[in-house]
mmCIF file of C-alpha atoms in Angstrom:
data_model
loop_
_atom_site.group_PDB
_atom_site.id
_atom_site.type_symbol
_atom_site.label_atom_id
_atom_site.label_comp_id
_atom_site.label_asym_id
_atom_site.label_seq_id
_atom_site.Cartn_x
_atom_site.Cartn_y
_atom_site.Cartn_z
ATOM 1 C CA MET A 1 106.132 107.996 94.859
ATOM 2 C CA ASN A 2 103.020 110.013 94.183
ATOM 3 C CA THR A 3 100.982 111.256 97.130
ATOM 4 C CA GLY A 4 98.022 108.988 96.469
ATOM 5 C CA LYS A 5 100.129 105.901 96.356
ATOM 6 C CA GLN A 6 102.091 106.977 99.384
ATOM 7 C CA HIS A 7 98.916 107.504 101.337
ATOM 8 C CA ILE A 8 97.626 104.035 100.355
ATOM 9 C CA THR A 9 100.971 102.467 101.398
ATOM 10 C CA GLU A 10 100.711 104.361 104.794
ATOM 11 C CA LEU A 11 97.247 103.045 105.285
ATOM 12 C CA VAL A 12 98.115 99.454 104.553
ATOM 13 C CA ASP A 13 101.213 99.617 106.773
ATOM 14 C CA TYR A 14 99.059 101.125 109.556
ATOM 15 C CA LEU A 15 96.437 98.384 109.353
ATOM 16 C CA LEU A 16 99.154 95.632 109.095
ATOM 17 C CA ALA A 17 100.598 96.826 112.317
ATOM 18 C CA VAL A 18 97.458 96.007 114.204
ATOM 19 C CA LYS A 19 97.783 92.506 115.543
ATOM 20 C CA GLN A 20 94.616 91.955 117.694
ATOM 21 C CA PRO A 21 91.033 91.592 116.322
ATOM 22 C CA ASP A 22 89.510 93.892 118.989
ATOM 23 C CA GLU A 23 92.139 96.519 118.193
ATOM 24 C CA MET A 24 91.554 96.281 114.527
ATOM 25 C CA GLU A 25 87.819 96.919 115.076
ATOM 26 C CA LYS A 26 88.666 99.925 117.145
ATOM 27 C CA VAL A 27 91.010 101.234 114.307
ATOM 28 C CA LEU A 28 88.404 100.563 111.605
ATOM 29 C CA ARG A 29 85.720 102.284 113.532
ATOM 30 C CA SER A 30 87.915 105.310 114.115
ATOM 31 C CA LEU A 31 88.789 105.483 110.453
ATOM 32 C CA LEU A 32 85.336 104.871 109.021
ATOM 33 C CA THR A 33 81.967 106.470 109.607
ATOM 34 C CA PRO A 34 79.337 104.007 111.109
ATOM 35 C CA THR A 35 77.789 103.785 107.576
ATOM 36 C CA GLU A 36 81.123 103.061 105.931
ATOM 37 C CA PHE A 37 81.945 100.451 108.574
ATOM 38 C CA THR A 38 78.556 98.730 107.934
ATOM 39 C CA GLU A 39 79.128 98.838 104.166
ATOM 40 C CA VAL A 40 82.512 97.293 104.360
ATOM 41 C CA THR A 41 81.311 94.475 106.503
ATOM 42 C CA LYS A 42 78.441 93.844 104.054
ATOM 43 C CA ARG A 43 80.911 93.872 101.164
ATOM 44 C CA LEU A 44 83.019 91.191 102.814
ATOM 45 C CA GLN A 45 79.920 89.146 103.260
ATOM 46 C CA ILE A 46 79.150 89.587 99.579
ATOM 47 C CA PHE A 47 82.554 88.185 98.674
ATOM 48 C CA LYS A 48 82.175 85.230 100.900
ATOM 49 C CA MET A 49 78.654 84.358 99.696
ATOM 50 C CA LEU A 50 79.751 84.732 96.015
ATOM 51 C CA GLU A 51 82.707 82.361 96.668
ATOM 52 C CA GLN A 52 80.258 79.909 98.160
ATOM 53 C CA GLY A 53 78.042 80.167 95.009
ATOM 54 C CA VAL A 54 75.098 81.872 96.473
ATOM 55 C CA PRO A 55 73.116 83.509 93.693
ATOM 56 C CA GLN A 56 73.454 87.241 93.413
ATOM 57 C CA ARG A 57 69.729 88.025 93.900
ATOM 58 C CA GLN A 58 69.652 85.974 97.111
ATOM 59 C CA ILE A 59 72.775 87.756 98.372
ATOM 60 C CA ALA A 60 71.177 91.173 97.675
ATOM 61 C CA ASP A 61 67.936 90.024 99.428
ATOM 62 C CA THR A 62 69.847 88.528 102.427
ATOM 63 C CA LEU A 63 72.129 91.474 103.078
ATOM 64 C CA GLY A 64 69.599 94.171 102.084
ATOM 65 C CA VAL A 65 71.847 95.631 99.358
ATOM 66 C CA GLY A 66 71.185 96.435 95.730
ATOM 67 C CA ILE A 67 71.892 93.863 92.995
ATOM 68 C CA ALA A 68 74.285 96.392 91.543
ATOM 69 C CA THR A 69 76.401 96.226 94.682
ATOM 70 C CA VAL A 70 76.479 92.467 94.519
ATOM 71 C CA THR A 71 77.494 92.600 90.873
ATOM 72 C CA ARG A 72 80.219 95.131 91.651
ATOM 73 C CA GLY A 73 81.495 92.589 94.201
ATOM 74 C CA SER A 74 81.391 89.826 91.698
ATOM 75 C CA ARG A 75 83.393 91.883 89.253
ATOM 76 C CA ALA A 76 85.904 92.730 91.902
ATOM 77 C CA LEU A 77 86.425 89.068 92.743
ATOM 78 C CA LYS A 78 87.026 88.375 89.018
ATOM 79 C CA GLY A 79 89.602 91.170 88.893
ATOM 80 C CA GLU A 80 87.604 93.277 86.441
#
């Protein structure tokens, strides 16, 4: 297993071991900078809003992100 893949596997296993929401928040806040944490939460909201059919421009305006960020999220949902 290459190092990159091994590190990803270890991260996933570490996160899966966390069972409580408050503990997961603590783990994420310890792993990510405050900016990264905020960006991850916004990306999840982008996914949810796209799945609900909210127009991309509206998502960008609502969340205060660029349209390119929303488009990237749309591509990710489509598996591109």
